[in-house]
Amino acid sequence: MAKIIDGKALSEEIIAKTKVSAEEFEKKHSRKPSLAVVLVGDDEASKVYVGSKIKRAETANIESIACFLPANTTQEVLEAKIKELNESDRIDGILVQLPLPKHLDEKKIVGMVRVDKDVDAFSNQHMGDILLGHDGLVSCTPAGIIELIKSTGETIAGKNAVVVGRSNIVGKPVAMLLLNESATVTICHSKTKDLAFHTKNADILVVSIGRKEFIHGKDIKKGAIVIDVGINRHDGKLYGDVEFQSAEKVASHITPVPGGVGPMTIAMLMANTLKAAEIRVIK
């Protein structure tokens, strides 16, 4: 049976380390690192997620500035808010909670966030830094996935890593991060022929396709590390992209859903906010 990779426990460790460093930052600079969270509209899931981020910020000794705007906020008003946050010396990190209401240009808004305050690290520059192996802010979920894999004690270098999913948010950046750790990386997607051939050869398998229990134990190499990024809601319950019961009989380590990747995303957001603050004061 696989060992469970406890994302909640690991995220607590990262938050605790971030808090210590954030307290040192506050003593040195007479202020806390700060994170502005922009939420437009009344989406309940987004409200819950933003609430979690604000609570974790408090735990990590990071000042959180909540910018809640109504659902009918215009493009011009939202752009003005982003510009205001960009120019504020008080703000180290800016996070725009997605999705935005459909009448707003999401791509333009996200692209407006100043690069050095982009703690989600979705900008072209941050993605380029990952590709080139440069040090900098790394998008939160991919960064959390690497920490989860490292927590197993297994070496990444030399392993066959398969990433199922090619999104700009998870699949592509996590593939590049694994490559930077000297894994041999294969990216699979909806057009991949004989997907099972690839997953069965993976020492490290990262699944992020948004399809409930799509990967089963029979598709997994014995002893593989399995990271399930999926969050699929069905009949009031959460399911991953991996069918857990069959997978845990084959894998050496596996993340649960919930309690695996999710908590790590928020923890890495706090670590990114601290890093952004440190970079800004050096400049």
PDB file of C-alpha atoms in Angstrom:
ATOM      1  CA  MET A   1       0.000   0.000   0.000  1.00  0.00           C
ATOM      2  CA  ALA A   2       1.175   3.493  -0.855  1.00  0.00           C
ATOM      3  CA  LYS A   3       2.286   6.004   1.731  1.00  0.00           C
ATOM      4  CA  ILE A   4      -0.031   9.016   1.796  1.00  0.00           C
ATOM      5  CA  ILE A   5       1.692  12.296   0.950  1.00  0.00           C
ATOM      6  CA  ASP A   6       0.068  14.618   3.488  1.00  0.00           C
ATOM      7  CA  GLY A   7      -0.238  17.992   1.786  1.00  0.00           C
ATOM      8  CA  LYS A   8      -1.921  19.535   4.824  1.00  0.00           C
ATOM      9  CA  ALA A   9       0.976  18.639   7.130  1.00  0.00           C
ATOM     10  CA  LEU A  10       3.617  19.762   4.630  1.00  0.00           C
ATOM     11  CA  SER A  11       1.759  23.024   3.984  1.00  0.00           C
ATOM     12  CA  GLU A  12       1.776  23.721   7.745  1.00  0.00           C
ATOM     13  CA  GLU A  13       5.560  23.281   7.783  1.00  0.00           C
ATOM     14  CA  ILE A  14       5.950  25.738   4.897  1.00  0.00           C
ATOM     15  CA  ILE A  15       3.591  28.261   6.522  1.00  0.00           C
ATOM     16  CA  ALA A  16       5.549  27.983   9.797  1.00  0.00           C
ATOM     17  CA  LYS A  17       8.871  28.607   8.017  1.00  0.00           C
ATOM     18  CA  THR A  18       7.337  31.510   6.099  1.00  0.00           C
ATOM     19  CA  LYS A  19       6.065  33.006   9.363  1.00  0.00           C
ATOM     20  CA  VAL A  20       9.541  32.960  10.920  1.00  0.00           C
ATOM     21  CA  SER A  21      11.052  34.698   7.881  1.00  0.00           C
ATOM     22  CA  ALA A  22       8.125  37.155   7.659  1.00  0.00           C
ATOM     23  CA  GLU A  23       8.645  38.126  11.305  1.00  0.00           C
ATOM     24  CA  GLU A  24      12.323  38.756  10.581  1.00  0.00           C
ATOM     25  CA  PHE A  25      11.284  40.855   7.571  1.00  0.00           C
ATOM     26  CA  GLU A  26       8.919  42.882   9.784  1.00  0.00           C
ATOM     27  CA  LYS A  27      11.643  43.557  12.379  1.00  0.00           C
ATOM     28  CA  LYS A  28      14.051  44.692   9.684  1.00  0.00           C
ATOM     29  CA  HIS A  29      11.670  46.816   7.600  1.00  0.00           C
ATOM     30  CA  SER A  30       9.039  47.892  10.177  1.00  0.00           C
ATOM     31  CA  ARG A  31       6.208  46.349   8.194  1.00  0.00           C
ATOM     32  CA  LYS A  32       4.838  42.946   7.273  1.00  0.00           C
ATOM     33  CA  PRO A  33       4.983  41.486   3.756  1.00  0.00           C
ATOM     34  CA  SER A  34       1.617  42.258   2.168  1.00  0.00           C
ATOM     35  CA  LEU A  35      -0.771  40.520  -0.214  1.00  0.00           C
ATOM     36  CA  ALA A  36      -3.701  42.165  -1.987  1.00  0.00           C
ATOM     37  CA  VAL A  37      -6.437  39.755  -3.079  1.00  0.00           C
ATOM     38  CA  VAL A  38      -8.885  41.034  -5.694  1.00  0.00           C
ATOM     39  CA  LEU A  39     -12.277  39.300  -5.837  1.00  0.00           C
ATOM     40  CA  VAL A  40     -14.941  40.419  -8.304  1.00  0.00           C
ATOM     41  CA  GLY A  41     -18.502  39.127  -7.859  1.00  0.00           C
ATOM     42  CA  ASP A  42     -20.270  36.683  -5.571  1.00  0.00           C
ATOM     43  CA  ASP A  43     -19.012  33.268  -6.643  1.00  0.00           C
ATOM     44  CA  GLU A  44     -19.301  31.165  -3.480  1.00  0.00           C
ATOM     45  CA  ALA A  45     -16.382  28.856  -4.260  1.00  0.00           C
ATOM     46  CA  SER A  46     -14.146  31.873  -4.910  1.00  0.00           C
ATOM     47  CA  LYS A  47     -15.275  33.493  -1.650  1.00  0.00           C
ATOM     48  CA  VAL A  48     -14.354  30.365   0.309  1.00  0.00           C
ATOM     49  CA  TYR A  49     -10.981  30.128  -1.419  1.00  0.00           C
ATOM     50  CA  VAL A  50     -10.195  33.814  -0.821  1.00  0.00           C
ATOM     51  CA  GLY A  51     -11.224  33.409   2.823  1.00  0.00           C
ATOM     52  CA  SER A  52      -8.757  30.530   3.162  1.00  0.00           C
ATOM     53  CA  LYS A  53      -5.984  32.629   1.640  1.00  0.00           C
ATOM     54  CA  ILE A  54      -6.656  35.513   4.019  1.00  0.00           C
ATOM     55  CA  LYS A  55      -6.604  33.174   7.049  1.00  0.00           C
ATOM     56  CA  ARG A  56      -3.358  31.556   5.959  1.00  0.00           C
ATOM     57  CA  ALA A  57      -1.804  34.985   5.384  1.00  0.00           C
ATOM     58  CA  GLU A  58      -2.581  35.936   8.984  1.00  0.00           C
ATOM     59  CA  THR A  59      -0.996  32.687  10.212  1.00  0.00           C
ATOM     60  CA  ALA A  60       2.132  33.415   8.145  1.00  0.00           C
ATOM     61  CA  ASN A  61       2.464  36.988   9.496  1.00  0.00           C
ATOM     62  CA  ILE A  62       1.542  38.439   6.115  1.00  0.00           C
ATOM     63  CA  GLU A  63      -0.768  41.433   5.885  1.00  0.00           C
ATOM     64  CA  SER A  64      -3.752  40.705   3.658  1.00  0.00           C
ATOM     65  CA  ILE A  65      -5.637  43.471   1.859  1.00  0.00           C
ATOM     66  CA  ALA A  66      -9.007  42.275   0.565  1.00  0.00           C
ATOM     67  CA  CYS A  67     -10.318  44.150  -2.473  1.00  0.00           C
ATOM     68  CA  PHE A  68     -13.899  42.947  -2.955  1.00  0.00           C
ATOM     69  CA  LEU A  69     -15.689  44.414  -5.964  1.00  0.00           C
ATOM     70  CA  PRO A  70     -19.300  43.862  -7.124  1.00  0.00           C
ATOM     71  CA  ALA A  71     -20.145  41.533 -10.015  1.00  0.00           C
ATOM     72  CA  ASN A  72     -21.119  44.478 -12.254  1.00  0.00           C
ATOM     73  CA  THR A  73     -17.679  46.104 -11.932  1.00  0.00           C
ATOM     74  CA  THR A  74     -16.622  47.500 -15.317  1.00  0.00           C
ATOM     75  CA  GLN A  75     -13.357  46.731 -17.103  1.00  0.00           C
ATOM     76  CA  GLU A  76     -12.263  50.345 -16.581  1.00  0.00           C
ATOM     77  CA  VAL A  77     -12.872  50.248 -12.809  1.00  0.00           C
ATOM     78  CA  LEU A  78     -11.042  46.947 -12.391  1.00  0.00           C
ATOM     79  CA  GLU A  79      -8.093  48.147 -14.477  1.00  0.00           C
ATOM     80  CA  ALA A  80      -7.916  51.278 -12.306  1.00  0.00           C
ATOM     81  CA  LYS A  81      -7.841  49.101  -9.168  1.00  0.00           C
ATOM     82  CA  ILE A  82      -5.001  46.956 -10.544  1.00  0.00           C
ATOM     83  CA  LYS A  83      -3.068  50.101 -11.487  1.00  0.00           C
ATOM     84  CA  GLU A  84      -3.584  51.493  -7.978  1.00  0.00           C
ATOM     85  CA  LEU A  85      -2.263  48.278  -6.394  1.00  0.00           C
ATOM     86  CA  ASN A  86       0.669  48.177  -8.821  1.00  0.00           C
ATOM     87  CA  GLU A  87       1.720  51.670  -7.775  1.00  0.00           C
ATOM     88  CA  SER A  88       1.210  51.219  -4.030  1.00  0.00           C
ATOM     89  CA  ASP A  89       4.423  50.862  -2.000  1.00  0.00           C
ATOM     90  CA  ARG A  90       2.361  49.113   0.650  1.00  0.00           C
ATOM     91  CA  ILE A  91       1.605  46.111  -1.608  1.00  0.00           C
ATOM     92  CA  ASP A  92       4.153  43.336  -2.279  1.00  0.00           C
ATOM     93  CA  GLY A  93       1.922  40.780  -3.976  1.00  0.00           C
ATOM     94  CA  ILE A  94      -1.282  40.978  -6.024  1.00  0.00           C
ATOM     95  CA  LEU A  95      -3.574  38.036  -6.664  1.00  0.00           C
ATOM     96  CA  VAL A  96      -6.642  38.321  -8.908  1.00  0.00           C
ATOM     97  CA  GLN A  97      -9.055  35.539  -7.986  1.00  0.00           C
ATOM     98  CA  LEU A  98     -10.226  33.674 -11.075  1.00  0.00           C
ATOM     99  CA  PRO A  99     -12.562  33.197 -12.805  1.00  0.00           C
ATOM    100  CA  LEU A 100     -13.669  36.776 -13.337  1.00  0.00           C
ATOM    101  CA  PRO A 101     -17.237  37.573 -14.463  1.00  0.00           C
ATOM    102  CA  LYS A 102     -17.604  36.885 -18.184  1.00  0.00           C
ATOM    103  CA  HIS A 103     -17.960  40.531 -19.228  1.00  0.00           C
ATOM    104  CA  LEU A 104     -14.395  41.237 -18.056  1.00  0.00           C
ATOM    105  CA  ASP A 105     -11.234  40.636 -20.106  1.00  0.00           C
ATOM    106  CA  GLU A 106      -9.521  38.129 -17.803  1.00  0.00           C
ATOM    107  CA  LYS A 107      -6.361  37.813 -19.881  1.00  0.00           C
ATOM    108  CA  LYS A 108      -5.835  41.576 -19.965  1.00  0.00           C
ATOM    109  CA  ILE A 109      -6.444  41.984 -16.232  1.00  0.00           C
ATOM    110  CA  VAL A 110      -4.034  39.210 -15.250  1.00  0.00           C
ATOM    111  CA  GLY A 111      -1.479  40.639 -17.694  1.00  0.00           C
ATOM    112  CA  MET A 112      -1.731  44.065 -16.051  1.00  0.00           C
ATOM    113  CA  VAL A 113      -0.373  42.849 -12.703  1.00  0.00           C
ATOM    114  CA  ARG A 114       3.182  44.118 -12.276  1.00  0.00           C
ATOM    115  CA  VAL A 115       5.681  41.302 -12.770  1.00  0.00           C
ATOM    116  CA  ASP A 116       7.411  41.801  -9.418  1.00  0.00           C
ATOM    117  CA  LYS A 117       4.019  41.641  -7.652  1.00  0.00           C
ATOM    118  CA  ASP A 118       2.656  38.708  -9.659  1.00  0.00           C
ATOM    119  CA  VAL A 119       2.673  36.132  -6.835  1.00  0.00           C
ATOM    120  CA  ASP A 120       0.554  33.750  -8.927  1.00  0.00           C
ATOM    121  CA  ALA A 121       3.535  33.855 -11.318  1.00  0.00           C
ATOM    122  CA  PHE A 122       1.442  33.459 -14.465  1.00  0.00           C
ATOM    123  CA  SER A 123       3.194  36.208 -16.435  1.00  0.00           C
ATOM    124  CA  ASN A 124       5.240  35.567 -19.574  1.00  0.00           C
ATOM    125  CA  GLN A 125       8.397  36.573 -17.707  1.00  0.00           C
ATOM    126  CA  HIS A 126       7.854  34.130 -14.842  1.00  0.00           C
ATOM    127  CA  MET A 127       7.018  31.328 -17.260  1.00  0.00           C
ATOM    128  CA  GLY A 128      10.148  32.196 -19.226  1.00  0.00           C
ATOM    129  CA  ASP A 129      12.236  32.073 -16.048  1.00  0.00           C
ATOM    130  CA  ILE A 130      10.955  28.546 -15.360  1.00  0.00           C
ATOM    131  CA  LEU A 131      11.814  27.488 -18.919  1.00  0.00           C
ATOM    132  CA  LEU A 132      15.314  28.936 -18.647  1.00  0.00           C
ATOM    133  CA  GLY A 133      15.858  27.612 -15.123  1.00  0.00           C
ATOM    134  CA  HIS A 134      16.257  31.096 -13.622  1.00  0.00           C
ATOM    135  CA  ASP A 135      15.529  31.786  -9.969  1.00  0.00           C
ATOM    136  CA  GLY A 136      12.329  33.736  -9.354  1.00  0.00           C
ATOM    137  CA  LEU A 137       8.674  33.411  -8.474  1.00  0.00           C
ATOM    138  CA  VAL A 138       7.166  30.061  -9.514  1.00  0.00           C
ATOM    139  CA  SER A 139       3.439  29.489 -10.006  1.00  0.00           C
ATOM    140  CA  CYS A 140       2.017  28.125  -6.779  1.00  0.00           C
ATOM    141  CA  THR A 141       0.508  24.760  -7.716  1.00  0.00           C
ATOM    142  CA  PRO A 142       3.530  23.546  -9.734  1.00  0.00           C
ATOM    143  CA  ALA A 143       5.885  24.716  -6.972  1.00  0.00           C
ATOM    144  CA  GLY A 144       3.767  22.849  -4.419  1.00  0.00           C
ATOM    145  CA  ILE A 145       3.839  19.680  -6.528  1.00  0.00           C
ATOM    146  CA  ILE A 146       7.654  19.688  -6.574  1.00  0.00           C
ATOM    147  CA  GLU A 147       7.711  20.099  -2.780  1.00  0.00           C
ATOM    148  CA  LEU A 148       5.286  17.171  -2.392  1.00  0.00           C
ATOM    149  CA  ILE A 149       7.488  14.936  -4.544  1.00  0.00           C
ATOM    150  CA  LYS A 150      10.635  15.946  -2.635  1.00  0.00           C
ATOM    151  CA  SER A 151       8.890  15.244   0.691  1.00  0.00           C
ATOM    152  CA  THR A 152       8.845  11.529  -0.171  1.00  0.00           C
ATOM    153  CA  GLY A 153      12.633  11.445   0.132  1.00  0.00           C
ATOM    154  CA  GLU A 154      12.939  10.023  -3.379  1.00  0.00           C
ATOM    155  CA  THR A 155      15.335  11.630  -5.860  1.00  0.00           C
ATOM    156  CA  ILE A 156      13.791  13.303  -8.890  1.00  0.00           C
ATOM    157  CA  ALA A 157      16.977  13.299 -10.996  1.00  0.00           C
ATOM    158  CA  GLY A 158      17.069  10.464 -13.514  1.00  0.00           C
ATOM    159  CA  LYS A 159      13.453   9.436 -12.972  1.00  0.00           C
ATOM    160  CA  ASN A 160      10.904   9.074 -15.777  1.00  0.00           C
ATOM    161  CA  ALA A 161       8.257  11.714 -15.049  1.00  0.00           C
ATOM    162  CA  VAL A 162       4.941  11.787 -16.913  1.00  0.00           C
ATOM    163  CA  VAL A 163       2.631  14.796 -16.727  1.00  0.00           C
ATOM    164  CA  VAL A 164      -0.931  14.170 -17.895  1.00  0.00           C
ATOM    165  CA  GLY A 165      -2.313  17.580 -18.851  1.00  0.00           C
ATOM    166  CA  ARG A 166      -0.761  20.532 -20.683  1.00  0.00           C
ATOM    167  CA  SER A 167      -2.429  23.592 -19.148  1.00  0.00           C
ATOM    168  CA  ASN A 168      -0.472  26.821 -18.705  1.00  0.00           C
ATOM    169  CA  ILE A 169      -1.370  26.786 -15.012  1.00  0.00           C
ATOM    170  CA  VAL A 170      -0.165  23.282 -14.074  1.00  0.00           C
ATOM    171  CA  GLY A 171       0.888  20.912 -16.858  1.00  0.00           C
ATOM    172  CA  LYS A 172       3.463  22.956 -18.756  1.00  0.00           C
ATOM    173  CA  PRO A 173       5.162  24.654 -15.788  1.00  0.00           C
ATOM    174  CA  VAL A 174       5.362  21.490 -13.661  1.00  0.00           C
ATOM    175  CA  ALA A 175       6.892  19.651 -16.630  1.00  0.00           C
ATOM    176  CA  MET A 176       9.572  22.341 -16.901  1.00  0.00           C
ATOM    177  CA  LEU A 177      10.229  22.242 -13.141  1.00  0.00           C
ATOM    178  CA  LEU A 178      10.661  18.466 -13.285  1.00  0.00           C
ATOM    179  CA  LEU A 179      13.048  18.903 -16.213  1.00  0.00           C
ATOM    180  CA  ASN A 180      14.991  21.466 -14.157  1.00  0.00           C
ATOM    181  CA  GLU A 181      15.281  18.764 -11.463  1.00  0.00           C
ATOM    182  CA  SER A 182      16.882  16.496 -14.109  1.00  0.00           C
ATOM    183  CA  ALA A 183      13.928  14.152 -14.624  1.00  0.00           C
ATOM    184  CA  THR A 184      13.196  12.747 -18.087  1.00  0.00           C
ATOM    185  CA  VAL A 185       9.807  14.300 -18.816  1.00  0.00           C
ATOM    186  CA  THR A 186       6.902  13.270 -21.042  1.00  0.00           C
ATOM    187  CA  ILE A 187       3.804  15.465 -21.408  1.00  0.00           C
ATOM    188  CA  CYS A 188       0.577  13.648 -22.321  1.00  0.00           C
ATOM    189  CA  HIS A 189      -2.747  15.188 -23.331  1.00  0.00           C
ATOM    190  CA  SER A 190      -6.078  14.519 -25.038  1.00  0.00           C
ATOM    191  CA  LYS A 191      -4.418  13.683 -28.372  1.00  0.00           C
ATOM    192  CA  THR A 192      -1.842  11.265 -26.895  1.00  0.00           C
ATOM    193  CA  LYS A 193      -2.079   7.782 -28.383  1.00  0.00           C
ATOM    194  CA  ASP A 194      -1.946   4.864 -25.929  1.00  0.00           C
ATOM    195  CA  LEU A 195      -1.854   7.000 -22.786  1.00  0.00           C
ATOM    196  CA  ALA A 196      -1.482   3.931 -20.580  1.00  0.00           C
ATOM    197  CA  PHE A 197       1.811   3.056 -22.286  1.00  0.00           C
ATOM    198  CA  HIS A 198       3.262   6.315 -20.971  1.00  0.00           C
ATOM    199  CA  THR A 199       1.689   6.287 -17.493  1.00  0.00           C
ATOM    200  CA  LYS A 200       2.811   2.686 -16.902  1.00  0.00           C
ATOM    201  CA  ASN A 201       6.406   3.771 -17.479  1.00  0.00           C
ATOM    202  CA  ALA A 202       6.275   6.738 -15.094  1.00  0.00           C
ATOM    203  CA  ASP A 203       8.340   6.725 -11.920  1.00  0.00           C
ATOM    204  CA  ILE A 204       6.653  10.034 -11.140  1.00  0.00           C
ATOM    205  CA  LEU A 205       3.099  10.572 -12.402  1.00  0.00           C
ATOM    206  CA  VAL A 206       1.414  13.984 -12.187  1.00  0.00           C
ATOM    207  CA  VAL A 207      -2.229  13.996 -13.306  1.00  0.00           C
ATOM    208  CA  SER A 208      -4.029  17.276 -14.008  1.00  0.00           C
ATOM    209  CA  ILE A 209      -6.781  16.836 -16.584  1.00  0.00           C
ATOM    210  CA  GLY A 210     -10.012  17.600 -14.685  1.00  0.00           C
ATOM    211  CA  ARG A 211     -11.670  14.221 -15.300  1.00  0.00           C
ATOM    212  CA  LYS A 212     -13.024  12.264 -12.339  1.00  0.00           C
ATOM    213  CA  GLU A 213     -11.003   9.106 -11.546  1.00  0.00           C
ATOM    214  CA  PHE A 214      -9.643   8.916 -15.093  1.00  0.00           C
ATOM    215  CA  ILE A 215      -6.402   7.116 -14.169  1.00  0.00           C
ATOM    216  CA  HIS A 216      -6.715   3.713 -12.454  1.00  0.00           C
ATOM    217  CA  GLY A 217      -4.259   1.460 -10.683  1.00  0.00           C
ATOM    218  CA  LYS A 218      -3.847  -0.694 -13.803  1.00  0.00           C
ATOM    219  CA  ASP A 219      -2.462   2.385 -15.583  1.00  0.00           C
ATOM    220  CA  ILE A 220       0.256   3.015 -12.979  1.00  0.00           C
ATOM    221  CA  LYS A 221       3.764   1.576 -12.638  1.00  0.00           C
ATOM    222  CA  LYS A 222       4.375  -0.357  -9.427  1.00  0.00           C
ATOM    223  CA  GLY A 223       6.229   1.865  -6.965  1.00  0.00           C
ATOM    224  CA  ALA A 224       5.449   5.137  -8.747  1.00  0.00           C
ATOM    225  CA  ILE A 225       4.957   8.471  -6.974  1.00  0.00           C
ATOM    226  CA  VAL A 226       1.473   9.695  -7.916  1.00  0.00           C
ATOM    227  CA  ILE A 227       0.474  13.360  -7.609  1.00  0.00           C
ATOM    228  CA  ASP A 228      -3.251  13.918  -8.207  1.00  0.00           C
ATOM    229  CA  VAL A 229      -3.994  17.557  -9.020  1.00  0.00           C
ATOM    230  CA  GLY A 230      -7.644  16.978  -9.956  1.00  0.00           C
ATOM    231  CA  ILE A 231     -10.573  18.471  -8.054  1.00  0.00           C
ATOM    232  CA  ASN A 232     -13.853  17.149  -9.439  1.00  0.00           C
ATOM    233  CA  ARG A 233     -17.145  17.777  -7.638  1.00  0.00           C
ATOM    234  CA  HIS A 234     -19.737  15.034  -7.966  1.00  0.00           C
ATOM    235  CA  ASP A 235     -22.829  14.475  -5.782  1.00  0.00           C
ATOM    236  CA  GLY A 236     -21.453  16.816  -3.140  1.00  0.00           C
ATOM    237  CA  LYS A 237     -18.099  15.033  -2.884  1.00  0.00           C
ATOM    238  CA  LEU A 238     -14.606  15.772  -4.167  1.00  0.00           C
ATOM    239  CA  TYR A 239     -12.804  13.325  -6.425  1.00  0.00           C
ATOM    240  CA  GLY A 240      -9.367  13.408  -7.980  1.00  0.00           C
ATOM    241  CA  ASP A 241      -8.290  12.574 -11.511  1.00  0.00           C
ATOM    242  CA  VAL A 242      -6.881   9.307 -10.121  1.00  0.00           C
ATOM    243  CA  GLU A 243      -9.045   6.447  -8.814  1.00  0.00           C
ATOM    244  CA  PHE A 244      -7.515   6.391  -5.333  1.00  0.00           C
ATOM    245  CA  GLN A 245      -8.392   2.924  -4.042  1.00  0.00           C
ATOM    246  CA  SER A 246      -6.833   1.034  -6.941  1.00  0.00           C
ATOM    247  CA  ALA A 247      -3.921   3.469  -7.296  1.00  0.00           C
ATOM    248  CA  GLU A 248      -2.787   3.273  -3.671  1.00  0.00           C
ATOM    249  CA  LYS A 249      -2.349  -0.510  -4.027  1.00  0.00           C
ATOM    250  CA  VAL A 250       0.248   0.060  -6.775  1.00  0.00           C
ATOM    251  CA  ALA A 251       1.963   3.375  -6.030  1.00  0.00           C
ATOM    252  CA  SER A 252       4.728   3.882  -3.462  1.00  0.00           C
ATOM    253  CA  HIS A 253       3.442   7.363  -2.541  1.00  0.00           C
ATOM    254  CA  ILE A 254       0.199   9.126  -3.454  1.00  0.00           C
ATOM    255  CA  THR A 255      -1.587  12.398  -2.702  1.00  0.00           C
ATOM    256  CA  PRO A 256      -5.199  12.278  -1.498  1.00  0.00           C
ATOM    257  CA  VAL A 257      -8.038  14.485  -2.737  1.00  0.00           C
ATOM    258  CA  PRO A 258      -8.728  16.592  -0.789  1.00  0.00           C
ATOM    259  CA  GLY A 259      -5.699  17.165   1.426  1.00  0.00           C
ATOM    260  CA  GLY A 260      -2.906  16.770  -1.115  1.00  0.00           C
ATOM    261  CA  VAL A 261      -2.068  19.454  -3.659  1.00  0.00           C
ATOM    262  CA  GLY A 262      -4.735  21.985  -2.580  1.00  0.00           C
ATOM    263  CA  PRO A 263      -3.230  23.091   0.751  1.00  0.00           C
ATOM    264  CA  MET A 264       0.188  23.350  -0.874  1.00  0.00           C
ATOM    265  CA  THR A 265      -1.038  25.875  -3.438  1.00  0.00           C
ATOM    266  CA  ILE A 266      -1.982  28.341  -0.695  1.00  0.00           C
ATOM    267  CA  ALA A 267       1.223  27.666   1.268  1.00  0.00           C
ATOM    268  CA  MET A 268       3.345  28.410  -1.805  1.00  0.00           C
ATOM    269  CA  LEU A 269       1.341  31.601  -2.377  1.00  0.00           C
ATOM    270  CA  MET A 270       2.446  32.791   1.070  1.00  0.00           C
ATOM    271  CA  ALA A 271       6.059  31.813   0.336  1.00  0.00           C
ATOM    272  CA  ASN A 272       5.857  33.719  -2.980  1.00  0.00           C
ATOM    273  CA  THR A 273       4.476  36.820  -1.232  1.00  0.00           C
ATOM    274  CA  LEU A 274       7.401  36.818   1.206  1.00  0.00           C
ATOM    275  CA  LYS A 275       9.856  36.316  -1.662  1.00  0.00           C
ATOM    276  CA  ALA A 276       8.265  39.154  -3.643  1.00  0.00           C
ATOM    277  CA  ALA A 277       8.582  41.438  -0.608  1.00  0.00           C
ATOM    278  CA  GLU A 278      12.254  40.521  -0.172  1.00  0.00           C
ATOM    279  CA  ILE A 279      12.986  41.125  -3.859  1.00  0.00           C
ATOM    280  CA  ARG A 280      11.252  44.514  -3.751  1.00  0.00           C
ATOM    281  CA  VAL A 281      13.239  45.821  -0.753  1.00  0.00           C
ATOM    282  CA  ILE A 282      16.519  44.728  -2.378  1.00  0.00           C
ATOM    283  CA  LYS A 283      15.600  46.799  -5.432  1.00  0.00           C
TER     284      LYS A 283
END
